[in-house]
Coordinates of C-alpha atoms in Angstrom, one line a residue:
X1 CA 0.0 0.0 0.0
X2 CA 2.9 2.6 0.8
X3 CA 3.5 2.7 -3.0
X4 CA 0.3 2.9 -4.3
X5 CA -1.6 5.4 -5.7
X6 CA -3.6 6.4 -3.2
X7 CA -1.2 6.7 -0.8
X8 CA 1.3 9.0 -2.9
X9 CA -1.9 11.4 -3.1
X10 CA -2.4 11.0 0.8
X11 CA 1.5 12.1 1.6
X12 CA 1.3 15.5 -1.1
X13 CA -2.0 16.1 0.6
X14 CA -0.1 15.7 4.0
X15 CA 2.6 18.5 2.6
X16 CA -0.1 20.1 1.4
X17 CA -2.0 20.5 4.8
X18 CA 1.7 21.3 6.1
X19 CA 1.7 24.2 4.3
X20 CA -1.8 25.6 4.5
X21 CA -0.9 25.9 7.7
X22 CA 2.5 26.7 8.1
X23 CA 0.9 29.8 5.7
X24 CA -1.7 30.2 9.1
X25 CA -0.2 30.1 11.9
X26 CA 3.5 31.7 11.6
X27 CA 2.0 35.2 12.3
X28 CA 0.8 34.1 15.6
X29 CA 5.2 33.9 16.4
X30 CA 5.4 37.1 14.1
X31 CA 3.2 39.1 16.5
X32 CA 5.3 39.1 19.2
X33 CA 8.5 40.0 17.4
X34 CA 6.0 42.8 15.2
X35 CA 4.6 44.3 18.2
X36 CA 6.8 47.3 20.3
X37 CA 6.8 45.1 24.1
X38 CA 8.4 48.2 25.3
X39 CA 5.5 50.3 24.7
X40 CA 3.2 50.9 27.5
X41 CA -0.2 49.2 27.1
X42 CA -3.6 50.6 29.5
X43 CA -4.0 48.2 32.1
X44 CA -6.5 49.7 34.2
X45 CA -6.1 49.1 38.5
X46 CA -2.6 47.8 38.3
X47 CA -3.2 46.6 41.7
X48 CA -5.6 44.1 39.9
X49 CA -2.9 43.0 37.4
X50 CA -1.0 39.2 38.5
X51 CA 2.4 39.4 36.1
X52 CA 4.3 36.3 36.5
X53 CA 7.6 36.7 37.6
X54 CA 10.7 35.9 35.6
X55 CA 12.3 31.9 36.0
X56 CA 15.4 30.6 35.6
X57 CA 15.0 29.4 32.1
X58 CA 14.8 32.7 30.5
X59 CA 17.1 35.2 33.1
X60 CA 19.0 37.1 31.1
X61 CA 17.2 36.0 27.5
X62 CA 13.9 37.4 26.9
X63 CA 14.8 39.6 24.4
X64 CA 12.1 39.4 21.4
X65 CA 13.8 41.4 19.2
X66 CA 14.9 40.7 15.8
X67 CA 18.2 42.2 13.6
X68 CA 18.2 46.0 14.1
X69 CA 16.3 47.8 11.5
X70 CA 13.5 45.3 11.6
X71 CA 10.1 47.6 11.7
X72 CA 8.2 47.4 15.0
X73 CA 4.5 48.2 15.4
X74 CA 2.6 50.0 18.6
X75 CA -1.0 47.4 18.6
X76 CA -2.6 46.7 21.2
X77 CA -3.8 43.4 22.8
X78 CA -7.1 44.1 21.1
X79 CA -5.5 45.3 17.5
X80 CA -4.1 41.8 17.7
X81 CA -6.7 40.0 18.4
X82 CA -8.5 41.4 15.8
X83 CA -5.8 40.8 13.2
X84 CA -5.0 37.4 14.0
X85 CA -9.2 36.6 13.8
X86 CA -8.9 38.8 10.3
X87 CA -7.9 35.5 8.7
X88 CA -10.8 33.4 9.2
X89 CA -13.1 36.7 8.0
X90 CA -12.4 35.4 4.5
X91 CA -12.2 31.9 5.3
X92 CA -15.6 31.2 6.1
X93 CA -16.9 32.8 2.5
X94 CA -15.7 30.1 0.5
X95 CA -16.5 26.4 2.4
X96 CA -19.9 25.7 1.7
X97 CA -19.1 27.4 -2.1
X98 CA -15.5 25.2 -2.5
X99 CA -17.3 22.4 -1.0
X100 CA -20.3 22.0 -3.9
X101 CA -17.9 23.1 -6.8
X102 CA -15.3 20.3 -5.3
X103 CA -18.3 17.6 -5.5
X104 CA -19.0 18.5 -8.8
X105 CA -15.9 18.9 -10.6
X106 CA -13.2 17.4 -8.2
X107 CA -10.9 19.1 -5.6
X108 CA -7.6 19.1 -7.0
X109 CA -8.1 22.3 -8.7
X110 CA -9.1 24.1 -5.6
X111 CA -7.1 22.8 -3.1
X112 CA -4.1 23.4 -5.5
X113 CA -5.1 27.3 -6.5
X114 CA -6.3 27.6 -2.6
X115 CA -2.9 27.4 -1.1
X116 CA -0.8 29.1 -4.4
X117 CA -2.9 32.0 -4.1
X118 CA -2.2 32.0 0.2
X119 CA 1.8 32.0 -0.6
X120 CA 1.7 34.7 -3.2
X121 CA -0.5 36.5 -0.7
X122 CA 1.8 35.9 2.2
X123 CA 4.9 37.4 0.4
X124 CA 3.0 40.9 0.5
X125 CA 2.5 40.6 4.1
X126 CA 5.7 42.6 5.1
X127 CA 4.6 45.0 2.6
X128 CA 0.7 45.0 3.9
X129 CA 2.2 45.5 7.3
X130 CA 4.0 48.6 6.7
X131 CA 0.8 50.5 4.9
X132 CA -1.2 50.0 8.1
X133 CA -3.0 47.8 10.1
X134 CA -6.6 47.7 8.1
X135 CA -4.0 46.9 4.8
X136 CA -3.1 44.0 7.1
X137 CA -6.1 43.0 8.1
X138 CA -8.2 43.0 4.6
X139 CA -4.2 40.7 3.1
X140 CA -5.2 38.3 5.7
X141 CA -9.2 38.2 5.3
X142 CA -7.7 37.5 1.2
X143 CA -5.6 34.5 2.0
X144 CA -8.4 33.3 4.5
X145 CA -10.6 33.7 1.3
X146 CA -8.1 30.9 -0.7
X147 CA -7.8 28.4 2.0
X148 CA -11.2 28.1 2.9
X149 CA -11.6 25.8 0.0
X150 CA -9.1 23.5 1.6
X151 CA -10.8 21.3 3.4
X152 CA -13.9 20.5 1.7
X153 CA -11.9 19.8 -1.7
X154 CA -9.7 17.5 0.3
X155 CA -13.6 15.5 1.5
X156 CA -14.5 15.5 -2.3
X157 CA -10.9 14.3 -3.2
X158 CA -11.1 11.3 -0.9
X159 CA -15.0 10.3 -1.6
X160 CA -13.7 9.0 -4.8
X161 CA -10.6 7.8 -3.8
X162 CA -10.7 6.0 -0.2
X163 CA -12.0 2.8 0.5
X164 CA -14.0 2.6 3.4
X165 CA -12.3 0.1 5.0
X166 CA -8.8 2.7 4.6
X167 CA -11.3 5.9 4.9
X168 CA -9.7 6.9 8.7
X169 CA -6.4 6.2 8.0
X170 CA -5.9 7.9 4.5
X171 CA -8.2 11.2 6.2
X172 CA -6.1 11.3 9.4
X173 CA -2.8 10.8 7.6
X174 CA -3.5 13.4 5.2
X175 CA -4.9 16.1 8.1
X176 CA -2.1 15.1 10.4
X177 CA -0.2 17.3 7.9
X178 CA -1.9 20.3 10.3
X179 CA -0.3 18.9 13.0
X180 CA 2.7 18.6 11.8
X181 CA 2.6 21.8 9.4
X182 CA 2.4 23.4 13.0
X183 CA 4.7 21.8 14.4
X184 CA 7.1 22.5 12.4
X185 CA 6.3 26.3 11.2
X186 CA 6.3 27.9 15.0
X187 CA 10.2 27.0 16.0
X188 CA 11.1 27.8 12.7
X189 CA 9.3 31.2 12.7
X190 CA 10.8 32.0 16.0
X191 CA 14.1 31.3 14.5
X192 CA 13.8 33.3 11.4
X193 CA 12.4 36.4 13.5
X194 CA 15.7 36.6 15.9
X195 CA 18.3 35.9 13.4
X196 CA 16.9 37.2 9.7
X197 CA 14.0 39.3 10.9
X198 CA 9.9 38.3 10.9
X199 CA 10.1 39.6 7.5
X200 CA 11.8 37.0 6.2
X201 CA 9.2 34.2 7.8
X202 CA 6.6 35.4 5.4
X203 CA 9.2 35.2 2.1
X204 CA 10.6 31.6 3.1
X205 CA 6.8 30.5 3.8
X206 CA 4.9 31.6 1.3
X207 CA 8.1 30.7 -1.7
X208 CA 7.3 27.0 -0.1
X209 CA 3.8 27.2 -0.6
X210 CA 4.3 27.8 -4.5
X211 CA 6.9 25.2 -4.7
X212 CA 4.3 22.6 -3.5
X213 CA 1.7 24.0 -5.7
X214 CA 4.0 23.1 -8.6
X215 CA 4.4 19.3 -7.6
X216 CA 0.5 18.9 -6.4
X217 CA -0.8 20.3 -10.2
X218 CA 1.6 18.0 -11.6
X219 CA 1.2 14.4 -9.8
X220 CA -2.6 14.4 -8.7
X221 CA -5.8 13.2 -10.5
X222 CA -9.5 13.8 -9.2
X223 CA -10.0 10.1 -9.9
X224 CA -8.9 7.0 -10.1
X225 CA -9.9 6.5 -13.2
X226 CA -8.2 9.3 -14.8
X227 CA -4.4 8.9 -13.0
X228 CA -1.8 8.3 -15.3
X229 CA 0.2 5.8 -12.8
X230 CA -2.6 3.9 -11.1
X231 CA -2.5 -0.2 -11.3
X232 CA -5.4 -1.7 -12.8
X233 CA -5.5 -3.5 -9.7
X234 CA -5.6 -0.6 -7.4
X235 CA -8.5 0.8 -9.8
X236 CA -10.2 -2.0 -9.7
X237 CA -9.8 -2.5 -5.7
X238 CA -11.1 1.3 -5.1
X239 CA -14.1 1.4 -7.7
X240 CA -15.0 -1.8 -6.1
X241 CA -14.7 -0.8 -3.1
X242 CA -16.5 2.6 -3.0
X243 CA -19.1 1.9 -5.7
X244 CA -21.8 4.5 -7.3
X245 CA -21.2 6.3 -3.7
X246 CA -18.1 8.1 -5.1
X247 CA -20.1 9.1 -8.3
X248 CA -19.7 13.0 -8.8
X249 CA -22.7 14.8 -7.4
X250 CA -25.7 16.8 -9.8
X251 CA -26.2 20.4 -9.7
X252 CA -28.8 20.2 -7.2
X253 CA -28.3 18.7 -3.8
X254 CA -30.8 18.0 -0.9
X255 CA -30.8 21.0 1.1
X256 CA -33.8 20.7 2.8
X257 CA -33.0 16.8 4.2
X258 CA -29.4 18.4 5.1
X259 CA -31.1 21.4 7.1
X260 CA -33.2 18.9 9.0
X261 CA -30.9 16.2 9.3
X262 CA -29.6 15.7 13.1
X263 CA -26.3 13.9 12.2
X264 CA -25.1 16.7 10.4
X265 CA -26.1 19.1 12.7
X266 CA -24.4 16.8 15.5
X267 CA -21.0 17.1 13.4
X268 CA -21.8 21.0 13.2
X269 CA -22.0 21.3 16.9
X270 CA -19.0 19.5 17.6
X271 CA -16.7 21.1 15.1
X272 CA -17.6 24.7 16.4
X273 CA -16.8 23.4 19.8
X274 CA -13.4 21.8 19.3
X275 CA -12.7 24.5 17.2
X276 CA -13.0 27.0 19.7
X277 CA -10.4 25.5 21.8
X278 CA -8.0 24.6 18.9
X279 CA -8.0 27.9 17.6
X280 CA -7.9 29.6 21.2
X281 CA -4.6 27.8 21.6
X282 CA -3.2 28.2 18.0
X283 CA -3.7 31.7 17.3
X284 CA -3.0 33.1 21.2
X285 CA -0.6 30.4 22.5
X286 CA 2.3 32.4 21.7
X287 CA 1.3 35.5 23.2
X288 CA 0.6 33.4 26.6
X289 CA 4.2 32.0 26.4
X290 CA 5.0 35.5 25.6
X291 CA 3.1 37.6 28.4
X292 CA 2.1 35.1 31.1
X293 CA 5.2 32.1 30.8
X294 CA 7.5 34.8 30.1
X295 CA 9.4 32.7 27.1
X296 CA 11.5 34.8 24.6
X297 CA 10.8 34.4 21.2
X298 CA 13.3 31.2 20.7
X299 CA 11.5 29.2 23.5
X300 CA 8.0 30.4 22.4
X301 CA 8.1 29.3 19.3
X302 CA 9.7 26.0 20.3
X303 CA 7.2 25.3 23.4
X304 CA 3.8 26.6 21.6
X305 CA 5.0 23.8 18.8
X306 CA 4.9 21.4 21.5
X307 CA 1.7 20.3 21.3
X308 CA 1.4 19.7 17.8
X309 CA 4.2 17.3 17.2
X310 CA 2.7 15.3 20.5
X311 CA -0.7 15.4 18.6
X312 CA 1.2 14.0 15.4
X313 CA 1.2 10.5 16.6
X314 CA -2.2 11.2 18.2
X315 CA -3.7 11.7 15.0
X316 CA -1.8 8.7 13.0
X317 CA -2.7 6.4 16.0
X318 CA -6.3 6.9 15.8
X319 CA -6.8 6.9 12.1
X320 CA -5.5 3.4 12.0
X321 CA -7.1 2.0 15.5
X322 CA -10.2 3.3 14.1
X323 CA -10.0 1.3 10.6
X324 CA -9.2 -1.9 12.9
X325 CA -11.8 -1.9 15.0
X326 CA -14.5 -1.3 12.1
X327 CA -11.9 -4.1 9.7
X328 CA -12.6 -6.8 12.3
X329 CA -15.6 -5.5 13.3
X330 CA -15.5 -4.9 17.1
X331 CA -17.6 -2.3 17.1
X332 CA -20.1 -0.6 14.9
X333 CA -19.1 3.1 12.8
X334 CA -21.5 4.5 15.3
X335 CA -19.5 3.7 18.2
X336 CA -16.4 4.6 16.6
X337 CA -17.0 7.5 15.6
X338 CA -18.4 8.7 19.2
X339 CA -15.4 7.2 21.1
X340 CA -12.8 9.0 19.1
X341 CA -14.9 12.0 19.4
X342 CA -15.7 11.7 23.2
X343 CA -11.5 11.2 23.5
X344 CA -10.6 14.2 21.3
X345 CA -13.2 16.9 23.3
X346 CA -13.7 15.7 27.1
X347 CA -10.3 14.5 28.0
X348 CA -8.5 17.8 26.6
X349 CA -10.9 19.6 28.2
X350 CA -10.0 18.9 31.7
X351 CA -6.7 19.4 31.1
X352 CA -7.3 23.3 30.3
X353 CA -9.0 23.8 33.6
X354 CA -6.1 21.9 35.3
X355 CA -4.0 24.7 33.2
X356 CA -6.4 27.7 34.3
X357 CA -5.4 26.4 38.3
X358 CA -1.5 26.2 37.5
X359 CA -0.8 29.9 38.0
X360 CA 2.8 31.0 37.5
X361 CA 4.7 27.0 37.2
X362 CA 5.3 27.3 33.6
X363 CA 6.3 23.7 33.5
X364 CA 3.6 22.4 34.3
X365 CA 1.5 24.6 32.7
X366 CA 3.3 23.7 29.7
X367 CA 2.6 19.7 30.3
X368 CA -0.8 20.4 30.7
X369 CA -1.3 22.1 27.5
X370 CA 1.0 19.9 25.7
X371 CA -1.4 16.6 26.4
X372 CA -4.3 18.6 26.4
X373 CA -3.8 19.8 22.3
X374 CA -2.4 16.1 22.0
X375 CA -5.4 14.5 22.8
X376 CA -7.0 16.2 20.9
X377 CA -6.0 14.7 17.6
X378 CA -8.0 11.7 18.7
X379 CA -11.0 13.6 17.2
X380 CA -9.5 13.4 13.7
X381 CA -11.3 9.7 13.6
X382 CA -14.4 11.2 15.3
X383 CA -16.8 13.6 13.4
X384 CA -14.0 14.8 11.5
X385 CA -14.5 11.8 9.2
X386 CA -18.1 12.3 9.9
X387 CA -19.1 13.5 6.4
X388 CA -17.8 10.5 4.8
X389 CA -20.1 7.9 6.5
X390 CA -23.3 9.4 6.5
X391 CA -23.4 11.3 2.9
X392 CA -20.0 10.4 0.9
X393 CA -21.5 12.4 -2.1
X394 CA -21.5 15.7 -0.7
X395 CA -18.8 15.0 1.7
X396 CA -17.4 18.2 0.5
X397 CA -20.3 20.4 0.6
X398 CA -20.7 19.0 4.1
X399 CA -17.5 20.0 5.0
X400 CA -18.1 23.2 3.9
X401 CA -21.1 23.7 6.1
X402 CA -19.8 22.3 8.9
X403 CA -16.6 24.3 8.5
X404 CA -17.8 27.4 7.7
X405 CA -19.6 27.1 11.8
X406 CA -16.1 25.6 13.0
X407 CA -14.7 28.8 11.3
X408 CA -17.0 31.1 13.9
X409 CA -14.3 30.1 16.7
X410 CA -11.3 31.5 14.7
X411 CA -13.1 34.7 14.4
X412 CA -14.6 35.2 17.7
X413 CA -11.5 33.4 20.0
X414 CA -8.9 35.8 19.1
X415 CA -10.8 38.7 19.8
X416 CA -12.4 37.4 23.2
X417 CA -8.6 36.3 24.2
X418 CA -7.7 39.9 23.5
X419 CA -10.6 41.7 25.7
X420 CA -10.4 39.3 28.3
X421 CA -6.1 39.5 28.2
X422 CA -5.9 42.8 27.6
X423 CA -4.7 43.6 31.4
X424 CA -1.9 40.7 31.1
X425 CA -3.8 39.2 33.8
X426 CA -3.4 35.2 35.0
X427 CA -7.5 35.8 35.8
X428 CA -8.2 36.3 32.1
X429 CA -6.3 34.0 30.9
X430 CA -8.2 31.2 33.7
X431 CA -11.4 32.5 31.7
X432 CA -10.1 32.1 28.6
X433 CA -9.1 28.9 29.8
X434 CA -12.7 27.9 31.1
X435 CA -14.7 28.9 28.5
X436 CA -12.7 26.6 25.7
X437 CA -13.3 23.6 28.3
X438 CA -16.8 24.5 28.8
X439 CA -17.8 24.6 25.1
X440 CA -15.9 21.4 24.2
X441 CA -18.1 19.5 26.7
X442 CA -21.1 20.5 25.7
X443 CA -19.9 19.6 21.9
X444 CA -18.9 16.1 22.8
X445 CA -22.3 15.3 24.8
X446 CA -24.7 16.6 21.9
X447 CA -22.5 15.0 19.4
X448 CA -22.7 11.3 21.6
X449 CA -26.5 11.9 21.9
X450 CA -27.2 12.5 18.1
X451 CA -24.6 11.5 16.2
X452 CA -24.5 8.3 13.6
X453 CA -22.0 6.5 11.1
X454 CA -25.1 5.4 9.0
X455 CA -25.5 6.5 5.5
X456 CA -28.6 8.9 5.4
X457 CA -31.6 8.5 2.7
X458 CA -30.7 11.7 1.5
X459 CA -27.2 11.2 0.4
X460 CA -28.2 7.9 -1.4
X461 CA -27.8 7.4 -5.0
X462 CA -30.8 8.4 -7.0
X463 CA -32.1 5.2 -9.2

């Protein structure tokens, strides 16, 4: 299997997914080396404020500065919430839209132009910075606008490829490429911005991004049937396998079933509520490290990358446990899908209000955040994969519905983190801290109560 087909369009969507969102996250480093820390910021009743004090780990070495010369900019906790939500302003436009244009005529072409267009865009950032923040904000609302067709092209791209007995492993292989994209992109942005400047971050990143573009228009097919390279075997196995299900879908699709259909409103709840956690953590994790942990800019990019390469194996894990328990049939779709889920949003939750009652012992507070966005990953086999069991014809459209709510967190988070920081207090931060483990358990208990791994009427091939 490692040299089939299917598999060499799982590891270039993997790189893929790397960079869509090594292309996402590396301004969440960059805003601590962009912004002025010497400036004064309001804090209201100081006597109110709880700064942690410096540890031994960084005496001596929390300068955040880049090479001299390097612009700096005066924004406020609230400015930056706002521009790191500014993103996901564009990326919710274009799920549910890339998701039924994916269905119908196949995802390669909009996963491919989603992420070029994100690394030409992110080599005017420097530029976009320097003409002001709303400049800045609209650049990153337009490559928000390109990679919202990402993940619903990478549902249609699978619904004709995966069998469904390989469905979790192929999905979570290909998605783990966020984990590891992550991973990768924050010590190497903190890197960048102390030796060659944040500048440069956004040049190397976005150069990568077309580079990959290159190889994915070159090597991928929408189908089977039409890849250059495929075996007649592995065609055979995966038409087989999949059947009429992975038939493109009509113009029309069943809107009013979806809008009354409980499964898909189950995966719907869910995403928005892991969501808001995940993007609590990826977008502001830095700036905790930063203003709370008291990590310079080496340390912060290393430590808030933490998490991601423990929720690498997380992820990989869980796709293939999921396929074995359905292969030798232990337990039903149903109950798979709900375990993983149940895993992925209850367990990290207690692990942020663990974090919100650490206070000032950054390594543990570091530990605890560490398994808590590990765990996480187990989700990838929940109702991420969701779409694919109950309505593999418009797995992408789905995707783009359910995204475009799981988008709603990456808007609002940033900007709530921001009021509710804005004093560098450890109080707001314990709020920020309960409200993400709040929402994720009421997502995991309405998804257990009404979610299903049973292909709907609606989503069944019309006779």
């Amino acid at each position: 299997q490692c040299c089939s087909a299917r598999f060499n369009l799982a590891f270039l969507m993997f790189l893929g997914f790397c960079m869509v969102y090594a292309l996402r996250v590396n301004l969440s480093v960059v805003m601590v080396a962009m912004v002025n820390g010497t400036v004064a910021q309001p804090i209201g009743n100081s006597s109110q404020v709880e700064v942690c004090p410096k540890h031994s780990s960084n005496e001596g070495n929390s300068t955040n500065e880049g090479p001299p010369g390097v612009p700096q900019y005066d924004w406020s906790s609230e400015t930056q919430g706002v521009i790191l939500s500014s993103f996901f302003y564009g990326y919710i436009l274009t799920q549910v839209v890339g998701g039924y244009l994916s269905d119908r005529f196949g995802g390669k072409l909009f996963l491919g132009f989603g992420v070029l267009c994100t690394a030409v865009l992110t080599l005017l950032t420097p530029l976009a910075a320097s003409l002001g923040v709303p400049c800045l904000i609209a650049l990153r609302a337009a490559e928000g606008f390109g990679e919202g067709v990402s993940f619903p092209a990478m549902n249609a791209i699978w619904a004709r490829w995966a069998p469904p007995l390989e469905r979790s492993r192929l999905v979570t292989f290909s998605a783990a490429g966020v984990s590891f994209g992550t991973f990768v992109a924050l010590p190497v942005t903190g890197f960048l911005c102390q030796s060659l400047g944040w500048p440069s971050v956004f040049y190397i990143f976005g150069a990568a991004g077309c580079v990959w573009s290159v190889f994915w228009f070159s090597l991928v097919s929408d189908e089977p049937h039409s890849h250059p390279r495929i075996s007649k075997s592995e065609l055979n196995y995966i038409t087989d396998s999949i059947g009429s299900q992975g038939s493109a879908q009509g113009w029309s699709v069943p809107a009013v079933s979806m809008l009354g259909s409980l499964p898909l409103w189950s995966i719907v709840v869910a995403h928005f509520s892991a969501n808001w956690s995940y993007y609590t953590l990826l977008t502001t994790l830095p700036t905790y490290m930063d203003q709370v942990l008291r990590f310079n800019i080496k340390e912060n990019g290393f430590l808030s990358a933490l998490p991601y390469v423990c929720c690498f194996p997380v992820v990989l894990l869980s796709g293939a446990l999921a396929d074995l328990l359905q292969e030798r049939r232990l337990l039903s779709t149903t109950a798979v899908r709900k375990i993983f889920t149940v895993s992925g949003m209850v367990l990290p939750a207690v692990f942020l209000v663990a974090t919100a009652f650490i206070g000032c012992d950054y390594r543990w507070a570091v530990v605890f955040l560490t398994v808590s966005s590990a765990l996480t990953g187990s989700s990838s086999a929940g109702f991420n994969i969701n779409h694919l069991d109950i309505a593999p014809r418009y797995a992408g459209i789905l995707l783009g519905i359910t995204n475009s709510f799981g988008t709603i967190p990456g808007i609002a988070a940033p900007t709530v983190v921001g009021y509710l920081t804005a004093q560098h207090s450890l109080s707001g931060w314990r709020m920020v801290f309960f409200i993400s483990a709040g929402i994720n358990m009421f997502g995991a208990l309405f998804y257990c109560a009404c979610g299903t791994g049973q292909l709907q009427s609606w989503a069944r091939e019309e006779q």
